[in-house]
Amino acid sequence: MVPAPVPSTVEGDEPALIVLVSNGPGELSTWVRPLARLLHRRLALRPLVPGASLGLRLVLVPCPNATGSEHRVASAWGLFDQVLPARRFWPLLLQPRRHGSWPRHGVVVFLGGDQFWTVLLSARLGYRHLTYAEWVARWPRWNDRVALMGPAAAARLRPRWRDRSWEVGDLMADLSEASRSDEPLAGGPWVALLPGSKRAKLQVGVPFLLETADRLAALRPGCRFLLPLAPTTTVAELQALAGAANPVARHYGAGVPLRQGNRLITPAGTEILLCEQHPAHGSLSQCSLALTTVGANTAELGALGVPMIVLVPTQHLQVMQAWDGWLGLVARLPLLRRLIGVALTAWRLRHRGFLAWPNISAGRLVVPERVGAIEPAAIAAEAADWLDHPTRLAAMAEDLRSLRGRPGAVAALADLVAELLPAGAVQRPPG
């Protein structure tokens, strides 16, 4: 059952906008892109339907977990008639007309960041407002619709706002449906290496995982490696972070890999297949195991049912200030970042709870988290042990799939977006 449509007083084909609001690379690939693609399949939207009365726009908001290049990634998809980078968010609130044409009617959809930013933006533009609430809807009073991920978010919503809420499910659950690949990976087993997307994580993750791959290849010569390239980085940057330009790299022995076609070859001879297609869900879903940093990638891997070992090498706290919230903001203060950043990060690790999204979601340890002064040799040995016991890997994968929920959340969210649009703006795409 779908909630009753919100009454509209608009007639004809008066221009309108759907404005998706988000922040970091994980949210863009797992929430924004699937919804944008489905909206284009259902509605006549610019830019894919030139001259359509309804447009699709993306506004990025300030976020300490963003890389600063999200707008370039989203623009390359060709799904939006305008992408506004985070640095233009505050000027947009002050003077919208200087940042594009904004018709009188539209819908603002929260898909990542701070929910209050969409409260401000929808109020400033006079648009209707829809929030996708993963864990809690913070400002239901100023929402026309609240799309809830599941019962946990629903339980935290006051009864007075239940009539404007709808439980749509987990947007991540649809990743498995979209991950079917026409190009199977040959041989195996395959191990995915995910060093992160932000420089603070890459500085540690790249040299750490390259040495781990070398050591794992020595323990299991038939093992193959896949490195999905984050859209916010380049192969040249990965190579630089493995060399002398990165002070962390001197603690590891892998050296700078050479690029040969679609592969990186370490000085020890380990071949690592590069996956430059984004998102890399089709290739990732074929991996037996992933070695990954913390972040949205743990949610993606969990949604794909890929077993993982989550790594946080704390011996490099001085460069691992990639936390969210006020701790991360204070850790970035120019004059105090080294002293306070290290102290706050160490405090958070001691009082951390779970770090991987599957563990946070389940409230228990589903995937192993290795936090501390960990070394590539120990991680390679642990990975080899997992690969030697495929039944244990299969059990972890099944546990991850049980947390995923049923597919269909993207379609349900698209239904809610369409209901908030003016009736005259909802038209089917040609063909």
Tab-separated table of C-alpha atoms in Angstrom:
chain	number	residue	atom	x	y	z
A	1	MET	CA	0.000	0.000	0.000
A	2	VAL	CA	1.291	3.450	-0.968
A	3	PRO	CA	0.514	6.629	0.999
A	4	ALA	CA	-2.163	8.871	-0.462
A	5	PRO	CA	-0.756	11.486	-2.871
A	6	VAL	CA	-0.160	14.949	-1.503
A	7	PRO	CA	-2.785	17.284	-3.024
A	8	SER	CA	-1.442	19.560	-5.739
A	9	THR	CA	-2.849	22.892	-6.895
A	10	VAL	CA	-0.610	23.044	-9.966
A	11	GLU	CA	-2.095	22.328	-13.367
A	12	GLY	CA	-0.612	21.919	-16.812
A	13	ASP	CA	3.064	21.434	-17.492
A	14	GLU	CA	4.474	24.188	-15.289
A	15	PRO	CA	8.216	23.661	-14.745
A	16	ALA	CA	9.283	21.816	-11.602
A	17	LEU	CA	12.446	20.316	-10.129
A	18	ILE	CA	13.529	17.240	-8.231
A	19	VAL	CA	16.540	18.241	-6.114
A	20	LEU	CA	18.567	15.388	-4.628
A	21	VAL	CA	20.803	16.426	-1.717
A	22	SER	CA	23.799	14.346	-0.671
A	23	ASN	CA	27.373	14.532	0.603
A	24	GLY	CA	30.030	11.830	0.164
A	25	PRO	CA	31.120	9.239	-2.411
A	26	GLY	CA	29.449	6.306	-0.654
A	27	GLU	CA	26.026	7.954	-0.587
A	28	LEU	CA	26.387	9.061	-4.198
A	29	SER	CA	27.065	5.567	-5.520
A	30	THR	CA	24.621	3.616	-3.331
A	31	TRP	CA	21.711	6.034	-2.817
A	32	VAL	CA	21.804	8.900	-5.296
A	33	ARG	CA	22.778	7.122	-8.496
A	34	PRO	CA	20.245	4.244	-8.225
A	35	LEU	CA	17.393	6.648	-7.443
A	36	ALA	CA	18.377	9.065	-10.230
A	37	ARG	CA	18.519	6.264	-12.787
A	38	LEU	CA	15.130	4.904	-11.754
A	39	LEU	CA	13.519	8.358	-11.834
A	40	HIS	CA	14.783	8.781	-15.406
A	41	ARG	CA	13.224	5.447	-16.381
A	42	ARG	CA	9.876	6.447	-14.899
A	43	LEU	CA	9.626	10.166	-15.652
A	44	ALA	CA	10.381	12.548	-18.488
A	45	LEU	CA	13.311	14.386	-16.921
A	46	ARG	CA	15.973	16.737	-18.115
A	47	PRO	CA	18.731	16.283	-19.176
A	48	LEU	CA	17.879	12.915	-20.775
A	49	VAL	CA	14.630	14.358	-22.158
A	50	PRO	CA	15.606	17.818	-23.467
A	51	GLY	CA	12.841	20.359	-23.094
A	52	ALA	CA	10.982	18.381	-20.414
A	53	SER	CA	9.158	20.515	-17.861
A	54	LEU	CA	10.678	18.487	-15.013
A	55	GLY	CA	14.395	18.625	-14.202
A	56	LEU	CA	16.669	16.557	-11.972
A	57	ARG	CA	19.325	18.430	-10.015
A	58	LEU	CA	21.957	17.448	-7.440
A	59	VAL	CA	23.068	19.690	-4.576
A	60	LEU	CA	26.059	18.614	-2.503
A	61	VAL	CA	26.321	19.796	1.098
A	62	PRO	CA	29.330	20.457	3.356
A	63	CYS	CA	30.643	17.279	4.962
A	64	PRO	CA	33.981	16.412	6.634
A	65	ASN	CA	33.825	12.955	5.032
A	66	ALA	CA	33.600	14.299	1.484
A	67	THR	CA	36.604	14.407	-0.841
A	68	GLY	CA	35.776	17.633	-2.684
A	69	SER	CA	35.515	15.961	-6.090
A	70	GLU	CA	32.036	14.450	-5.729
A	71	HIS	CA	30.543	17.033	-8.096
A	72	ARG	CA	32.863	15.932	-10.910
A	73	VAL	CA	31.945	12.292	-10.388
A	74	ALA	CA	28.211	13.007	-10.395
A	75	SER	CA	28.451	15.310	-13.413
A	76	ALA	CA	30.128	12.529	-15.414
A	77	TRP	CA	27.049	10.321	-14.984
A	78	GLY	CA	25.014	12.652	-17.201
A	79	LEU	CA	21.918	12.209	-15.024
A	80	PHE	CA	21.546	15.792	-13.745
A	81	ASP	CA	20.880	19.035	-15.567
A	82	GLN	CA	22.952	20.760	-12.866
A	83	VAL	CA	25.311	19.618	-10.111
A	84	LEU	CA	26.186	22.158	-7.429
A	85	PRO	CA	29.375	21.416	-5.425
A	86	ALA	CA	29.393	21.701	-1.644
A	87	ARG	CA	31.357	24.955	-1.691
A	88	ARG	CA	28.353	26.652	-3.328
A	89	PHE	CA	25.765	25.439	-0.816
A	90	TRP	CA	25.789	28.502	1.451
A	91	PRO	CA	25.816	30.967	-1.463
A	92	LEU	CA	22.887	28.995	-2.887
A	93	LEU	CA	20.891	29.499	0.309
A	94	LEU	CA	21.638	33.224	0.290
A	95	GLN	CA	21.000	33.935	-3.398
A	96	PRO	CA	19.448	30.980	-5.253
A	97	ARG	CA	18.930	32.879	-8.512
A	98	ARG	CA	22.668	33.331	-8.903
A	99	HIS	CA	23.057	29.569	-9.033
A	100	GLY	CA	20.593	28.546	-11.700
A	101	SER	CA	16.932	28.780	-12.548
A	102	TRP	CA	14.683	27.533	-9.762
A	103	PRO	CA	10.999	27.140	-10.732
A	104	ARG	CA	8.278	27.770	-8.189
A	105	HIS	CA	7.538	24.102	-7.579
A	106	GLY	CA	9.768	21.197	-6.695
A	107	VAL	CA	10.802	18.488	-4.244
A	108	VAL	CA	13.980	18.378	-2.145
A	109	VAL	CA	15.108	14.838	-1.274
A	110	PHE	CA	17.610	14.160	1.510
A	111	LEU	CA	20.063	11.370	0.609
A	112	GLY	CA	23.039	11.978	2.856
A	113	GLY	CA	24.784	14.575	4.987
A	114	ASP	CA	23.142	16.587	7.745
A	115	GLN	CA	19.352	16.443	7.511
A	116	PHE	CA	19.096	20.069	8.597
A	117	TRP	CA	20.677	21.252	5.340
A	118	THR	CA	17.644	19.989	3.414
A	119	VAL	CA	15.328	21.659	5.909
A	120	LEU	CA	17.023	24.961	5.096
A	121	LEU	CA	17.132	24.365	1.354
A	122	SER	CA	13.501	23.278	0.981
A	123	ALA	CA	12.357	26.247	3.074
A	124	ARG	CA	14.491	28.671	1.059
A	125	LEU	CA	13.226	27.372	-2.279
A	126	GLY	CA	9.653	26.834	-1.096
A	127	TYR	CA	9.775	23.206	-2.220
A	128	ARG	CA	8.260	20.090	-0.703
A	129	HIS	CA	10.599	18.014	1.393
A	130	LEU	CA	11.311	14.282	1.605
A	131	THR	CA	13.899	12.707	3.916
A	132	TYR	CA	15.292	9.183	3.642
A	133	ALA	CA	15.984	8.320	7.285
A	134	GLU	CA	18.404	5.452	7.767
A	135	TRP	CA	18.323	5.456	11.579
A	136	VAL	CA	16.419	8.550	12.742
A	137	ALA	CA	14.305	11.297	11.180
A	138	ARG	CA	15.552	14.414	12.949
A	139	TRP	CA	13.195	17.044	11.545
A	140	PRO	CA	9.883	15.332	10.667
A	141	ARG	CA	7.938	18.532	11.424
A	142	TRP	CA	9.387	20.129	8.283
A	143	ASN	CA	8.981	17.102	6.023
A	144	ASP	CA	6.058	16.369	3.741
A	145	ARG	CA	7.155	12.745	3.661
A	146	VAL	CA	9.644	10.701	5.701
A	147	ALA	CA	10.950	7.528	4.058
A	148	LEU	CA	12.155	5.191	6.814
A	149	MET	CA	14.752	2.480	6.275
A	150	GLY	CA	13.229	0.042	8.744
A	151	PRO	CA	11.605	-0.612	12.117
A	152	ALA	CA	14.483	0.958	14.083
A	153	ALA	CA	13.920	4.330	12.423
A	154	ALA	CA	10.146	3.943	12.712
A	155	ALA	CA	10.374	3.245	16.444
A	156	ARG	CA	12.223	6.528	17.011
A	157	LEU	CA	9.566	8.587	15.232
A	158	ARG	CA	6.938	10.203	17.454
A	159	PRO	CA	3.369	8.993	16.837
A	160	ARG	CA	2.227	12.466	15.768
A	161	TRP	CA	4.415	12.213	12.626
A	162	ARG	CA	3.508	8.644	11.635
A	163	ASP	CA	0.884	9.776	9.135
A	164	ARG	CA	3.590	11.364	6.951
A	165	SER	CA	6.077	8.486	7.203
A	166	TRP	CA	6.473	5.316	5.192
A	167	GLU	CA	8.812	2.387	5.688
A	168	VAL	CA	10.487	1.819	2.313
A	169	GLY	CA	13.356	-0.473	3.274
A	170	ASP	CA	17.118	-0.352	2.878
A	171	LEU	CA	18.341	1.321	-0.315
A	172	MET	CA	21.450	-0.853	-0.073
A	173	ALA	CA	19.329	-3.993	-0.487
A	174	ASP	CA	18.862	-3.201	-4.176
A	175	LEU	CA	22.604	-3.339	-4.857
A	176	SER	CA	22.535	-7.123	-5.188
A	177	GLU	CA	19.953	-6.875	-7.962
A	178	ALA	CA	22.137	-4.423	-9.889
A	179	SER	CA	25.410	-6.270	-9.308
A	180	ARG	CA	25.005	-9.004	-11.884
A	181	SER	CA	28.025	-8.822	-14.155
A	182	ASP	CA	28.234	-9.923	-17.773
A	183	GLU	CA	32.020	-10.234	-17.379
A	184	PRO	CA	32.837	-12.952	-14.843
A	185	LEU	CA	36.229	-12.840	-13.171
A	186	ALA	CA	38.379	-15.750	-14.312
A	187	GLY	CA	40.059	-18.103	-11.879
A	188	GLY	CA	40.269	-17.248	-8.241
A	189	PRO	CA	39.747	-16.997	-5.407
A	190	TRP	CA	39.555	-13.218	-5.738
A	191	VAL	CA	40.364	-10.834	-2.889
A	192	ALA	CA	39.202	-7.219	-3.149
A	193	LEU	CA	41.462	-4.462	-1.832
A	194	LEU	CA	39.617	-1.308	-0.731
A	195	PRO	CA	42.061	1.270	0.679
A	196	GLY	CA	39.444	4.046	0.865
A	197	SER	CA	38.580	7.138	-1.136
A	198	LYS	CA	39.853	10.006	1.026
A	199	ARG	CA	43.513	10.909	1.185
A	200	ALA	CA	43.739	10.369	4.957
A	201	LYS	CA	42.722	6.743	4.502
A	202	LEU	CA	44.633	6.212	1.261
A	203	GLN	CA	47.906	7.315	2.864
A	204	VAL	CA	47.703	4.301	5.141
A	205	GLY	CA	45.520	1.953	3.130
A	206	VAL	CA	47.542	1.898	-0.098
A	207	PRO	CA	50.974	0.857	1.254
A	208	PHE	CA	49.383	-1.390	3.899
A	209	LEU	CA	47.231	-3.322	1.433
A	210	LEU	CA	49.946	-3.577	-1.224
A	211	GLU	CA	52.255	-5.307	1.226
A	212	THR	CA	49.370	-7.442	2.470
A	213	ALA	CA	48.681	-8.535	-1.113
A	214	ASP	CA	52.335	-9.481	-1.608
A	215	ARG	CA	52.338	-11.549	1.554
A	216	LEU	CA	48.989	-13.199	0.806
A	217	ALA	CA	50.149	-14.051	-2.723
A	218	ALA	CA	53.188	-15.791	-1.216
A	219	LEU	CA	50.980	-17.790	1.170
A	220	ARG	CA	48.407	-18.640	-1.529
A	221	PRO	CA	49.965	-18.439	-5.013
A	222	GLY	CA	46.613	-18.996	-6.755
A	223	CYS	CA	45.006	-15.955	-5.094
A	224	ARG	CA	44.013	-13.044	-7.345
A	225	PHE	CA	43.456	-9.422	-6.411
A	226	LEU	CA	40.970	-6.765	-7.450
A	227	LEU	CA	41.291	-3.067	-6.646
A	228	PRO	CA	38.163	-1.014	-7.428
A	229	LEU	CA	39.373	2.519	-8.103
A	230	ALA	CA	37.348	5.121	-6.219
A	231	PRO	CA	35.975	7.766	-8.591
A	232	THR	CA	37.607	10.471	-6.486
A	233	THR	CA	41.159	9.187	-7.014
A	234	THR	CA	43.484	8.091	-9.826
A	235	VAL	CA	45.991	5.329	-10.494
A	236	ALA	CA	48.785	7.922	-10.456
A	237	GLU	CA	47.717	8.998	-6.962
A	238	LEU	CA	47.770	5.395	-5.744
A	239	GLN	CA	51.272	4.952	-7.156
A	240	ALA	CA	52.458	8.170	-5.506
A	241	LEU	CA	51.066	7.099	-2.139
A	242	ALA	CA	53.033	3.848	-2.379
A	243	GLY	CA	56.320	5.750	-2.738
A	244	ALA	CA	58.584	8.235	-1.009
A	245	ALA	CA	56.077	11.096	-1.361
A	246	ASN	CA	54.009	9.385	1.345
A	247	PRO	CA	55.858	9.262	4.710
A	248	VAL	CA	53.691	6.345	5.857
A	249	ALA	CA	54.919	4.172	2.964
A	250	ARG	CA	58.388	3.815	4.472
A	251	HIS	CA	56.893	1.553	7.133
A	252	TYR	CA	55.866	-0.965	4.480
A	253	GLY	CA	57.850	-2.977	1.986
A	254	ALA	CA	55.688	-3.254	-1.121
A	255	GLY	CA	57.194	-0.357	-3.090
A	256	VAL	CA	55.656	1.491	-6.025
A	257	PRO	CA	53.616	-0.721	-8.378
A	258	LEU	CA	53.854	-0.331	-12.143
A	259	ARG	CA	50.812	-0.021	-14.326
A	260	GLN	CA	50.528	-2.496	-17.189
A	261	GLY	CA	47.234	-2.087	-18.997
A	262	ASN	CA	44.427	-2.698	-16.542
A	263	ARG	CA	46.743	-4.091	-13.879
A	264	LEU	CA	49.140	-2.916	-11.212
A	265	ILE	CA	52.259	-5.038	-10.762
A	266	THR	CA	54.071	-4.714	-7.439
A	267	PRO	CA	57.894	-4.988	-7.323
A	268	ALA	CA	57.370	-8.480	-5.851
A	269	GLY	CA	55.403	-9.466	-8.949
A	270	THR	CA	51.890	-9.490	-7.473
A	271	GLU	CA	49.278	-8.635	-10.103
A	272	ILE	CA	46.310	-6.509	-9.030
A	273	LEU	CA	43.424	-6.074	-11.458
A	274	LEU	CA	42.178	-2.480	-11.589
A	275	CYS	CA	38.446	-1.918	-11.843
A	276	GLU	CA	37.904	1.635	-13.067
A	277	GLN	CA	34.198	1.199	-13.684
A	278	HIS	CA	32.126	2.845	-10.983
A	279	PRO	CA	30.351	1.485	-9.114
A	280	ALA	CA	32.232	-1.828	-9.248
A	281	HIS	CA	29.441	-3.909	-7.761
A	282	GLY	CA	29.480	-6.545	-10.496
A	283	SER	CA	33.145	-7.357	-9.974
A	284	LEU	CA	33.059	-6.974	-6.189
A	285	SER	CA	30.163	-9.411	-5.855
A	286	GLN	CA	32.384	-12.161	-7.336
A	287	CYS	CA	35.117	-11.779	-4.714
A	288	SER	CA	35.538	-14.385	-1.991
A	289	LEU	CA	36.896	-11.860	0.514
A	290	ALA	CA	37.551	-8.135	0.841
A	291	LEU	CA	40.183	-6.296	2.862
A	292	THR	CA	38.762	-2.854	3.518
A	293	THR	CA	38.990	0.318	5.532
A	294	VAL	CA	36.000	1.591	7.513
A	295	GLY	CA	33.334	3.679	5.828
A	296	ALA	CA	30.444	3.366	3.393
A	297	ASN	CA	32.335	0.640	1.537
A	298	THR	CA	31.585	-1.751	4.410
A	299	ALA	CA	27.874	-1.107	3.832
A	300	GLU	CA	28.280	-1.747	0.093
A	301	LEU	CA	30.176	-4.975	0.658
A	302	GLY	CA	27.579	-6.069	3.193
A	303	ALA	CA	24.749	-5.365	0.757
A	304	LEU	CA	26.556	-7.424	-1.888
A	305	GLY	CA	27.110	-10.267	0.573
A	306	VAL	CA	30.903	-10.114	0.258
A	307	PRO	CA	32.799	-11.368	3.351
A	308	MET	CA	35.315	-8.832	4.640
A	309	ILE	CA	38.014	-8.039	7.166
A	310	VAL	CA	37.794	-4.400	8.289
A	311	LEU	CA	41.155	-2.754	8.981
A	312	VAL	CA	42.072	0.260	11.128
A	313	PRO	CA	45.870	0.416	11.651
A	314	THR	CA	46.111	2.813	14.600
A	315	GLN	CA	49.893	3.164	14.442
A	316	HIS	CA	49.321	6.043	11.994
A	317	LEU	CA	46.831	8.119	13.970
A	318	GLN	CA	48.498	11.356	12.893
A	319	VAL	CA	47.048	10.937	9.396
A	320	MET	CA	43.818	9.129	10.318
A	321	GLN	CA	41.620	12.084	11.164
A	322	ALA	CA	38.903	11.030	8.737
A	323	TRP	CA	36.218	10.743	11.397
A	324	ASP	CA	32.794	12.308	11.103
A	325	GLY	CA	30.995	14.670	13.479
A	326	TRP	CA	32.526	17.260	15.791
A	327	LEU	CA	35.525	15.052	16.605
A	328	GLY	CA	36.659	15.157	13.009
A	329	LEU	CA	36.065	18.901	12.790
A	330	VAL	CA	38.154	19.642	15.887
A	331	ALA	CA	40.867	17.267	14.690
A	332	ARG	CA	41.209	19.408	11.571
A	333	LEU	CA	41.849	22.699	13.379
A	334	PRO	CA	45.019	24.096	11.749
A	335	LEU	CA	46.935	24.948	14.939
A	336	LEU	CA	45.870	21.987	17.051
A	337	ARG	CA	45.202	19.260	14.490
A	338	ARG	CA	48.231	17.112	15.353
A	339	LEU	CA	47.865	17.188	19.149
A	340	ILE	CA	44.084	17.228	19.442
A	341	GLY	CA	43.544	15.074	16.370
A	342	VAL	CA	45.678	12.240	17.718
A	343	ALA	CA	44.178	12.502	21.211
A	344	LEU	CA	40.570	12.533	20.001
A	345	THR	CA	41.095	9.731	17.521
A	346	ALA	CA	42.735	7.566	20.195
A	347	TRP	CA	39.858	8.326	22.588
A	348	ARG	CA	37.289	7.410	19.977
A	349	LEU	CA	39.013	4.118	19.202
A	350	ARG	CA	38.969	3.160	22.891
A	351	HIS	CA	35.245	3.966	23.133
A	352	ARG	CA	34.368	3.047	19.608
A	353	GLY	CA	31.795	0.266	19.656
A	354	PHE	CA	31.469	-1.229	16.187
A	355	LEU	CA	32.982	0.468	13.134
A	356	ALA	CA	31.758	-1.638	10.189
A	357	TRP	CA	28.228	-0.957	9.017
A	358	PRO	CA	27.105	-4.624	9.064
A	359	ASN	CA	28.176	-4.844	12.711
A	360	ILE	CA	26.519	-1.535	13.582
A	361	SER	CA	23.314	-2.650	11.873
A	362	ALA	CA	23.261	-6.068	13.553
A	363	GLY	CA	24.473	-4.849	16.936
A	364	ARG	CA	26.923	-7.747	16.996
A	365	LEU	CA	30.152	-8.857	15.352
A	366	VAL	CA	29.223	-10.133	11.884
A	367	VAL	CA	32.529	-9.309	10.170
A	368	PRO	CA	35.926	-9.118	11.901
A	369	GLU	CA	37.284	-5.675	12.758
A	370	ARG	CA	41.025	-5.424	13.242
A	371	VAL	CA	41.816	-2.237	15.133
A	372	GLY	CA	45.230	-1.474	16.604
A	373	ALA	CA	48.879	-1.689	15.611
A	374	ILE	CA	48.097	-4.376	13.040
A	375	GLU	CA	50.644	-5.505	10.460
A	376	PRO	CA	50.283	-6.804	6.871
A	377	ALA	CA	51.824	-10.170	7.785
A	378	ALA	CA	49.126	-10.883	10.382
A	379	ILE	CA	46.309	-9.746	8.096
A	380	ALA	CA	47.650	-11.830	5.197
A	381	ALA	CA	47.792	-14.898	7.470
A	382	GLU	CA	44.227	-14.293	8.653
A	383	ALA	CA	42.989	-13.798	5.087
A	384	ALA	CA	44.694	-17.004	4.003
A	385	ASP	CA	43.011	-18.846	6.866
A	386	TRP	CA	39.584	-17.571	5.786
A	387	LEU	CA	40.250	-18.623	2.194
A	388	ASP	CA	41.312	-22.066	3.414
A	389	HIS	CA	37.875	-22.478	5.014
A	390	PRO	CA	35.253	-21.674	2.362
A	391	THR	CA	32.400	-22.896	4.571
A	392	ARG	CA	33.235	-20.164	7.091
A	393	LEU	CA	33.276	-17.584	4.297
A	394	ALA	CA	29.934	-18.867	3.053
A	395	ALA	CA	28.478	-18.542	6.552
A	396	MET	CA	29.679	-14.926	6.803
A	397	ALA	CA	28.215	-14.157	3.367
A	398	GLU	CA	24.866	-15.671	4.380
A	399	ASP	CA	24.912	-13.662	7.616
A	400	LEU	CA	25.461	-10.490	5.581
A	401	ARG	CA	22.625	-11.348	3.200
A	402	SER	CA	20.268	-11.906	6.132
A	403	LEU	CA	20.866	-8.298	7.237
A	404	ARG	CA	20.182	-6.848	3.814
A	405	GLY	CA	16.400	-6.841	3.711
A	406	ARG	CA	14.206	-7.206	0.645
A	407	PRO	CA	14.910	-5.303	-2.580
A	408	GLY	CA	12.480	-2.602	-3.659
A	409	ALA	CA	13.464	0.394	-1.519
A	410	VAL	CA	14.615	2.484	-4.489
A	411	ALA	CA	11.286	1.945	-6.262
A	412	ALA	CA	9.331	2.785	-3.099
A	413	LEU	CA	11.335	5.975	-2.627
A	414	ALA	CA	10.775	6.940	-6.265
A	415	ASP	CA	7.021	6.504	-5.675
A	416	LEU	CA	7.146	8.980	-2.798
A	417	VAL	CA	9.095	11.500	-4.882
A	418	ALA	CA	6.527	11.297	-7.686
A	419	GLU	CA	3.639	11.798	-5.238
A	420	LEU	CA	5.117	15.077	-4.047
A	421	LEU	CA	5.437	16.479	-7.558
A	422	PRO	CA	2.846	18.701	-9.216
A	423	ALA	CA	0.441	16.546	-11.190
A	424	GLY	CA	1.211	18.296	-14.456
A	425	ALA	CA	4.923	17.631	-14.144
A	426	VAL	CA	4.599	13.842	-13.913
A	427	GLN	CA	4.970	12.554	-17.453
A	428	ARG	CA	6.329	9.308	-18.805
A	429	PRO	CA	9.596	9.416	-20.766
A	430	PRO	CA	9.266	8.904	-24.551
A	431	GLY	CA	9.607	5.375	-25.871
